[in-house]
């Protein structure tokens, strides 16, 4: 069976020892987020995820959601688990205190999200979408809408959705057809069909608040004619009590490869009453606030699944007996050795481990920078932090979700035939992980976002926010005998990234198809350098801890160094091929005539 | 929806133009297998696969198999399709004429198998296992068993299975516990439990013949104490009519990630009557005959799925509109361009295409060599052909199945969110493909077979059977201006393979764990060189056809060259990273203590 224990020691290493999360309590508004508080929250979160959410993961997949006559029933146990979740105050974790939230830093909710995604990604979709809706309303809606809706979302009494995709368009939202007609009372009548709406309808909350992209009459074509509307399923009275049912209805749910306990709905809006959020025709801008946070969240789903895949594979590899160590029997008293003795099994386990640990460090670093971007008193520091988050968001989304899918598959491979059997729970990780590479902007779109928007933004300012610390680390430690084995491979990979970046900047300006042809390989190259950078920082921390002596956890830090060495020797060299293939240019991709495919 | 038309033109290119399949009719016993006959068979096979098997693929996945009280019911339509299949003489294609077979070359049945796997891999499991059983009986059983069983298997009236795996062992068959007690009449009483038995029980045939690994009383431990037995479900009378039910019973079927229309059974043998096949304690040797053919067959499953994935993705990419070409709108009259204009979508499509076409060429080449190994009048030619087949079998099995899974995932990614929806049929390809990387020896085991058995076999004789033609081709064409763009990248990759091989030979002798640590990367490196070699041969053929002029199919051959260029520029460079990572040695894999995982 798939197994999961929240990796609290790993989280502590990253938050406290690597990133000194304590410092966050110096930011105005985060005074209460001391190391002790963060630790206590993670421990409580771990209990919830291990004891309540994980046990529903398998049964939720088998049962799936049920649709009947506009109503969606979540699998057995989800309603009760959601009640525990809401009663525990988890939806409010990073919501503003003035709307009933706990006002904790995003990095803390990120760590909790990771645990939720490890335990039950389908369950996590419901509160995840609500957070997205909360963020969009908080960032763009007027005060009246905020006052009415945000407390209900923060308490978890109501849930939220993002209604973007339509049958004819997903990636290309310029093709949205849903219409919004102004009504006399200042509201709008929304009409159209949205598909693939996660949490569009369910039985967990008394109300669901849809954020809907639609066109006002006479709006320009394309993305510049799209506006954002808030459309509640039940129209609330001014006091927050529920009034009439609105004209929005779930038409059906999808039968999907995975995340079967997450209801994916067709939503029909039939002159449903809604309110404008933000300015007319500026809906895409409002939505981007929500989408960027959501993209980081999807990256965290990849990380969460990868952690569970790793833990499950390790447990099986220690228990399953087959063959003998090639170096001679390790357990001559047993009929065979556990498969963890085999180099190829270790290759699979370490491939997961070395990516997961660096990905967690990178994600939490981005999370902390996000908190700085929100709360730092200095405008320049806020801007710098925001640049870094914007730059790394597509990398976290795309690379982490590819990693989650790869890890899930490596877990299945470790299990062998038993991994293919549903009841053992690891094949579900593969099916669940698969969607994360697609939704919130398919990974190819993330790559285009990186090369098309982020690289050149502010004349390369965002890029420098990452390149400078990497260069700084390389310069600081390249002469350090103990760090050389980590820093030299990073320097080599970083050299490739610098060269590819320069090439892209030149070619991409001349011919955007060159940038498009290089994008996916470039994103992976960038991501590997980012993970390599985090491994160097982690190795430095581990070496320091070992040098300080007196620690009872020498093996913990030694394992960090061994895993860092694996990353440098076995994963970072992928940058060589990625560099070669992206530098091959667009011609091999574009030469074949459309008709010849 | 997933779509499939048998790629007859592609098959003709490989069989006739590249491999000159006509020559096979010169081998004794294959006189009837002229080019025309082969062509006619493939055309008939295409109709069966497109019209009968493909339409049952989606419904078979949704319905799955049903188990009740020892009986297994296949999904709706499978019985009728199997009857058409058997009535059409398809089971007998490569069976010996003396047992009612058509005695056609294996390369022909390989091409038909590819089409079956493209259309419906679950369906293909039933006859596929029967062929395996046929081969094992033909190769190892006594005349009486052959006379009684082979005609029934060749006609498709009876089906077969391979009963190897037990709950405690799959890869490590030395741990098999099933027992065989000799009876007075020369038969044996077989007792034990086998799991993961494909086609172990079903309603397609009137009898099922199990080939079962079991231990005789007092047999030595490990694989040297295993014997092979033939255990029919219904005990036949001497005239082939059915007699009593045997004491073998299906205890349950597995609920799996995919290939849901293929019944995966727990089989309980309760003193079931069986007959020894081959010599006592030599069961593994007999089984290897069956397993090697089966491994090629599983590789073909990967190829078949990859072809369907490619075709489906191309169809969708030509039809789905989103965004505009980065080089300016290609279809200004439509609301957006089809997504095939985007470089990153082409990257996905060409990644499938460039692998599928070269893999088909490699597979059919191996198939032809297999036919030579079986029928060539010259013993040295038979041995040489057999060496090549043995060498390339683990590569075909492992690389092709990884490719099939990758292609299926690329198809899903091309479809975006629509690829995740079950009714569209491409996510099924992912789930179906996933098992091919596991069964018939997980791909890590294939890699160990390559480095541990095949590389050194006969003092490197097998290896030379592949290295010599590659070297010959490089030497012949490196000065050819038109071939240089293909041959030079191959030469570079081949240099890496040669160096890695020398390193492995030296290190592996000293320390088998070094070979184990390098095995998976080495297999991929080898496979990429093999595909690169086939691309060079195909490019040469295409250049020749174009130079000959007069062809009305210039675009066909030009597409071959464009795809070859893509392979050289975008896929073959993976050999760089594989070389670097495998040469990093075992230390990064073995350093971490078991307890630290």
Coordinates of C-alpha atoms in Angstrom, one line a residue, chain A residues 10-389:
Chain A
X10 CA 12.9 17.4 6.2
X11 CA 10.6 20.4 6.4
X12 CA 12.4 21.6 9.5
X13 CA 15.7 21.3 7.8
X14 CA 14.5 23.4 4.9
X15 CA 12.5 26.0 6.9
X16 CA 14.7 26.4 9.9
X17 CA 18.2 25.3 9.0
X18 CA 18.4 26.3 5.4
X19 CA 16.1 29.2 5.0
X20 CA 16.0 30.6 8.6
X21 CA 12.2 31.0 8.5
X22 CA 12.4 32.7 11.9
X23 CA 13.3 35.9 10.1
X24 CA 9.9 36.0 8.6
X25 CA 8.5 37.0 11.9
X26 CA 10.2 40.4 11.4
X27 CA 8.0 41.2 8.5
X28 CA 5.0 43.5 9.5
X29 CA 1.9 41.3 9.9
X30 CA 3.8 38.1 10.3
X31 CA 5.0 38.8 13.9
X32 CA 3.3 35.7 15.2
X33 CA 4.9 33.3 12.7
X34 CA 7.9 32.4 14.8
X35 CA 9.7 29.1 14.3
X36 CA 7.9 27.5 17.2
X37 CA 4.5 28.4 15.8
X38 CA 5.4 27.2 12.3
X39 CA 6.6 23.9 13.8
X40 CA 3.4 23.5 15.8
X41 CA 1.2 24.1 12.8
X42 CA 3.1 21.6 10.7
X43 CA 2.7 19.0 13.4
X44 CA -1.0 19.5 13.5
X45 CA -1.2 19.5 9.8
X46 CA 0.7 16.2 9.6
X47 CA -1.9 14.6 11.9
X48 CA -4.8 15.7 9.8
X49 CA -3.2 14.5 6.6
X50 CA -1.9 11.2 7.9
X51 CA -5.0 10.3 9.9
X52 CA -7.9 11.8 8.1
X53 CA -7.0 12.5 4.4
X54 CA -4.7 9.7 3.5
X55 CA -7.1 7.0 4.5
X56 CA -9.7 8.4 2.1
X57 CA -7.4 8.6 -0.9
X58 CA -7.8 5.0 -2.1
X59 CA -11.5 4.7 -1.3
X60 CA -12.1 8.1 -2.9
X61 CA -10.5 6.9 -6.1
X62 CA -12.5 3.7 -6.3
X63 CA -15.8 5.4 -5.5
X64 CA -15.3 8.7 -7.4
X65 CA -17.9 11.4 -7.5
X66 CA -21.5 10.8 -8.3
X67 CA -23.7 13.1 -10.4
X68 CA -27.5 13.1 -10.4
X69 CA -29.8 15.7 -11.7
X70 CA -27.4 18.7 -11.1
X71 CA -26.2 17.5 -7.8
X72 CA -22.7 16.1 -7.1
X73 CA -22.0 13.8 -4.2
X74 CA -18.3 13.4 -3.1
X75 CA -17.1 10.0 -2.0
X76 CA -17.8 8.6 1.4
X77 CA -16.0 10.3 4.2
X78 CA -15.1 13.5 2.3
X79 CA -17.8 15.5 3.8
X80 CA -16.7 14.6 7.3
X81 CA -13.1 15.2 6.5
X82 CA -13.9 18.6 5.1
X83 CA -15.8 19.5 8.2
X84 CA -12.8 18.6 10.4
X85 CA -10.6 20.6 8.0
X86 CA -12.8 23.7 8.2
X87 CA -13.4 23.3 11.9
X88 CA -9.6 23.1 12.4
X89 CA -9.3 26.6 10.8
X90 CA -7.2 25.2 7.9
X91 CA -9.0 27.2 5.1
X92 CA -8.1 30.4 7.0
X93 CA -4.4 29.8 7.4
X94 CA -3.1 32.5 5.1
X95 CA -6.3 34.6 4.8
X96 CA -6.3 38.1 6.2
X97 CA -7.2 38.5 9.9
X98 CA -9.8 41.2 8.9
X99 CA -11.8 38.6 7.1
X100 CA -11.4 36.0 9.8
X101 CA -8.1 34.5 8.6
X102 CA -5.0 33.7 10.6
X103 CA -2.8 35.8 8.5
X104 CA 0.1 33.3 8.4
X105 CA 2.8 33.5 5.8
X106 CA 2.3 31.8 2.5
X107 CA 5.3 29.6 3.1
X108 CA 3.5 28.0 6.0
X109 CA 0.4 27.3 4.0
X110 CA 2.6 26.0 1.2
X111 CA 4.1 23.3 3.5
X112 CA 0.6 22.4 4.7
X113 CA -0.5 22.2 1.0
X114 CA 2.4 19.8 0.3
X115 CA 1.2 17.5 3.0
X116 CA -2.4 17.6 1.8
X117 CA -1.3 16.8 -1.7
X118 CA 0.8 13.9 -0.5
X119 CA -2.1 12.5 1.4
X120 CA -5.0 13.1 -1.0
X121 CA -4.7 15.4 -4.0
X122 CA -8.4 15.1 -4.9
X123 CA -9.4 16.3 -1.5
X124 CA -7.0 19.2 -1.7
X125 CA -8.6 20.4 -4.9
X126 CA -11.7 21.7 -3.0
X127 CA -9.9 24.0 -0.5
X128 CA -7.3 24.8 -3.1
X129 CA -9.8 26.3 -5.5
X130 CA -11.4 28.2 -2.6
X131 CA -8.0 29.8 -1.8
X132 CA -7.7 30.8 -5.5
X133 CA -11.1 32.4 -5.4
X134 CA -10.3 34.1 -2.1
X135 CA -7.1 35.6 -3.6
X136 CA -8.8 36.8 -6.8
X137 CA -11.6 38.5 -4.9
X138 CA -9.2 40.0 -2.3
X139 CA -7.0 41.4 -5.0
X140 CA -9.5 42.8 -7.4
X141 CA -13.1 43.0 -6.1
X142 CA -14.8 46.0 -4.5
X143 CA -15.2 46.4 -0.8
X144 CA -18.8 45.2 -0.7
X145 CA -18.1 42.0 -2.4
X146 CA -15.0 41.4 -0.2
X147 CA -17.0 42.0 3.0
X148 CA -19.7 39.6 1.9
X149 CA -17.7 36.8 0.4
X150 CA -14.2 36.7 2.0
X151 CA -15.2 35.7 5.5
X152 CA -17.3 32.8 4.2
X153 CA -14.4 31.6 2.1
X154 CA -11.9 32.0 4.9
X155 CA -14.0 30.0 7.3
X156 CA -14.5 27.3 4.7
X157 CA -18.3 27.7 4.9
X158 CA -18.3 28.5 1.2
X159 CA -16.1 27.2 -1.5
X160 CA -14.8 28.7 -4.7
X161 CA -14.0 27.9 -8.3
X162 CA -12.3 29.3 -11.4
X163 CA -14.4 29.1 -14.5
X164 CA -12.1 29.7 -17.5
X165 CA -12.2 26.9 -20.0
X166 CA -15.0 26.4 -22.6
X167 CA -15.4 23.6 -25.0
X168 CA -13.7 25.4 -27.8
X169 CA -10.9 26.9 -25.7
X170 CA -8.6 26.2 -22.8
X171 CA -5.1 27.5 -23.4
X172 CA -6.4 30.2 -25.8
X173 CA -8.8 32.2 -23.6
X174 CA -9.2 34.9 -26.2
X175 CA -11.8 32.5 -27.7
X176 CA -14.1 32.7 -24.7
X177 CA -17.7 33.1 -25.7
X178 CA -19.6 33.3 -22.4
X179 CA -21.6 36.6 -22.3
X180 CA -22.4 39.1 -19.5
X181 CA -25.3 41.4 -20.0
X182 CA -25.6 44.4 -17.6
X183 CA -28.8 44.5 -15.5
X184 CA -30.5 47.5 -14.0
X185 CA -29.3 46.8 -10.5
X186 CA -25.6 46.9 -11.3
X187 CA -25.3 43.1 -11.6
X188 CA -24.8 41.1 -14.8
X189 CA -26.6 38.2 -16.4
X190 CA -24.0 35.6 -17.2
X191 CA -24.8 33.1 -20.0
X192 CA -22.5 30.3 -21.3
X193 CA -21.0 26.9 -20.8
X194 CA -17.7 26.3 -18.9
X195 CA -16.0 22.9 -18.8
X196 CA -13.4 21.2 -16.7
X197 CA -14.5 23.2 -13.7
X198 CA -12.8 21.6 -10.7
X199 CA -15.1 21.7 -7.6
X200 CA -17.8 23.3 -9.8
X201 CA -20.4 21.4 -7.8
X202 CA -20.2 19.3 -4.6
X203 CA -21.7 18.6 -1.3
X204 CA -18.9 19.9 1.0
X205 CA -20.2 23.5 1.5
X206 CA -23.5 25.3 1.6
X207 CA -22.5 27.6 -1.2
X208 CA -20.0 27.7 -4.1
X209 CA -18.7 31.0 -5.5
X210 CA -17.7 30.9 -9.2
X211 CA -15.2 33.3 -10.7
X212 CA -16.2 33.4 -14.3
X213 CA -14.5 34.9 -17.4
X214 CA -17.1 36.4 -19.8
X215 CA -17.5 39.1 -22.4
X216 CA -19.5 42.3 -22.0
X217 CA -21.6 43.5 -24.9
X218 CA -19.4 45.1 -27.6
X219 CA -16.2 44.0 -25.9
X220 CA -13.2 43.8 -28.2
X221 CA -12.2 40.3 -29.6
X222 CA -9.5 38.3 -27.9
X223 CA -8.2 38.5 -24.4
X224 CA -8.6 42.3 -24.2
X225 CA -12.4 41.9 -24.2
X226 CA -12.7 39.5 -21.2
X227 CA -14.0 40.5 -17.8
X228 CA -14.2 38.6 -14.5
X229 CA -17.4 38.0 -12.7
X230 CA -18.4 36.6 -9.3
X231 CA -21.3 34.3 -9.6
X232 CA -22.5 32.5 -6.4
X233 CA -24.5 29.3 -6.6
X234 CA -26.8 30.6 -3.9
X235 CA -27.5 34.3 -3.9
X236 CA -26.6 35.6 -0.4
X237 CA -28.5 38.1 1.5
X238 CA -26.7 41.2 2.8
X239 CA -26.1 39.4 6.2
X240 CA -24.5 36.4 4.5
X241 CA -27.5 34.1 4.9
X242 CA -28.5 32.2 1.8
X243 CA -31.2 33.5 -0.5
X244 CA -32.4 32.3 -3.8
X245 CA -30.8 29.7 -6.0
X246 CA -28.9 31.3 -8.9
X247 CA -29.2 30.2 -12.5
X248 CA -26.0 28.2 -12.6
X249 CA -26.2 24.4 -12.8
X250 CA -23.8 21.5 -13.1
X251 CA -24.7 19.7 -16.3
X252 CA -22.5 16.7 -15.8
X253 CA -19.2 15.5 -14.4
X254 CA -16.2 14.1 -16.4
X255 CA -15.0 10.5 -16.1
X256 CA -11.3 11.0 -15.8
X257 CA -8.0 9.1 -15.7
X258 CA -7.4 10.1 -12.1
X259 CA -8.3 12.6 -9.3
X260 CA -11.6 10.9 -9.4
X261 CA -12.7 12.2 -6.0
X262 CA -12.4 15.7 -7.4
X263 CA -15.5 16.7 -9.2
X264 CA -14.7 18.1 -12.7
X265 CA -17.9 19.7 -13.9
X266 CA -19.6 21.1 -16.9
X267 CA -21.2 24.3 -15.6
X268 CA -24.1 25.9 -17.4
X269 CA -24.8 29.6 -16.7
X270 CA -28.2 30.6 -17.9
X271 CA -28.5 34.3 -17.3
X272 CA -27.0 33.7 -13.8
X273 CA -26.7 36.8 -11.6
X274 CA -23.1 37.9 -11.2
X275 CA -21.0 40.9 -10.2
X276 CA -18.1 42.4 -11.9
X277 CA -14.7 41.9 -10.3
X278 CA -12.1 44.5 -11.2
X279 CA -12.5 46.7 -14.3
X280 CA -14.4 45.8 -17.5
X281 CA -12.3 44.0 -20.1
X282 CA -9.5 43.6 -17.5
X283 CA -10.5 40.1 -16.4
X284 CA -7.4 38.4 -17.6
X285 CA -5.3 40.7 -15.4
X286 CA -7.4 39.8 -12.4
X287 CA -7.3 36.1 -13.3
X288 CA -3.5 36.1 -13.5
X289 CA -3.3 36.9 -9.8
X290 CA -5.3 33.7 -9.2
X291 CA -3.5 31.8 -11.8
X292 CA 0.0 32.5 -10.6
X293 CA -0.8 31.4 -7.1
X294 CA -2.6 28.4 -8.6
X295 CA 0.4 27.5 -10.7
X296 CA 2.7 27.4 -7.6
X297 CA -0.1 25.3 -6.0
X298 CA 0.0 22.8 -8.8
X299 CA 3.7 22.6 -8.6
X300 CA 3.2 21.7 -4.9
X301 CA 0.9 18.9 -6.0
X302 CA 3.7 17.5 -8.0
X303 CA 6.0 17.7 -5.0
X304 CA 3.4 16.2 -2.7
X305 CA 2.8 13.2 -4.9
X306 CA 6.5 12.7 -5.5
X307 CA 7.1 12.5 -1.7
X308 CA 4.4 9.8 -1.3
X309 CA 5.8 7.9 -4.3
X310 CA 9.2 8.0 -2.8
X311 CA 8.1 6.9 0.7
X312 CA 6.0 4.1 -0.8
X313 CA 8.7 2.8 -3.0
X314 CA 11.3 2.8 -0.2
X315 CA 9.0 0.9 2.1
X316 CA 8.4 -1.7 -0.6
X317 CA 12.1 -1.9 -1.6
X318 CA 13.0 -2.7 2.0
X319 CA 10.4 -5.4 2.3
X320 CA 10.2 -7.2 -1.0
X321 CA 12.7 -10.0 -1.4
X322 CA 14.2 -10.9 -4.8
X323 CA 17.6 -12.0 -5.9
X324 CA 20.9 -11.4 -4.1
X325 CA 23.1 -8.4 -3.9
X326 CA 25.6 -8.5 -6.7
X327 CA 28.3 -7.9 -4.0
X328 CA 27.2 -11.1 -2.2
X329 CA 24.2 -12.0 -0.1
X330 CA 23.4 -9.3 2.4
X331 CA 20.8 -11.3 4.3
X332 CA 21.9 -14.9 4.0
X333 CA 19.4 -15.9 6.6
X334 CA 16.5 -15.0 4.4
X335 CA 15.4 -16.6 1.1
X336 CA 16.6 -13.6 -0.9
X337 CA 17.8 -10.0 -0.2
X338 CA 15.4 -7.0 -0.1
X339 CA 15.5 -5.3 -3.5
X340 CA 16.9 -2.1 -2.1
X341 CA 20.3 -3.8 -2.4
X342 CA 20.2 -3.6 -6.2
X343 CA 21.9 -0.7 -7.8
X344 CA 19.1 -0.1 -10.3
X345 CA 16.4 0.0 -7.6
X346 CA 18.6 2.5 -5.7
X347 CA 18.9 4.5 -9.0
X348 CA 15.1 4.8 -9.0
X349 CA 14.8 5.7 -5.3
X350 CA 17.5 8.2 -5.4
X351 CA 16.2 9.8 -8.6
X352 CA 13.0 10.6 -6.6
X353 CA 14.7 11.5 -3.4
X354 CA 17.3 13.9 -4.9
X355 CA 14.6 15.7 -6.8
X356 CA 12.0 15.9 -4.1
X357 CA 14.4 17.3 -1.5
X358 CA 15.8 20.0 -3.7
X359 CA 12.3 20.8 -5.1
X360 CA 11.0 21.2 -1.5
X361 CA 13.8 23.6 -0.8
X362 CA 13.2 25.6 -4.0
X363 CA 9.4 25.8 -3.4
X364 CA 9.8 27.0 0.2
X365 CA 12.4 29.6 -0.9
X366 CA 9.9 30.8 -3.5
X367 CA 7.2 30.8 -0.8
X368 CA 9.3 32.9 1.5
X369 CA 10.1 35.3 -1.3
X370 CA 6.4 35.6 -2.0
X371 CA 5.9 36.6 1.6
X372 CA 8.6 39.2 1.3
X373 CA 6.9 40.5 -1.9
X374 CA 3.7 40.9 0.1
X375 CA 4.9 42.3 3.4
X376 CA 8.4 43.7 3.2
X377 CA 8.5 47.4 4.2
X378 CA 11.0 48.2 1.5
X379 CA 9.6 48.7 -2.0
X380 CA 12.8 47.6 -3.7
X381 CA 12.9 44.4 -1.6
X382 CA 9.3 43.7 -2.5
X383 CA 10.0 44.2 -6.1
X384 CA 13.0 42.0 -6.1
X385 CA 11.1 39.2 -4.3
X386 CA 8.2 39.5 -6.7
X387 CA 10.6 39.3 -9.7
X388 CA 12.0 36.1 -8.4
X389 CA 8.6 34.5 -7.7

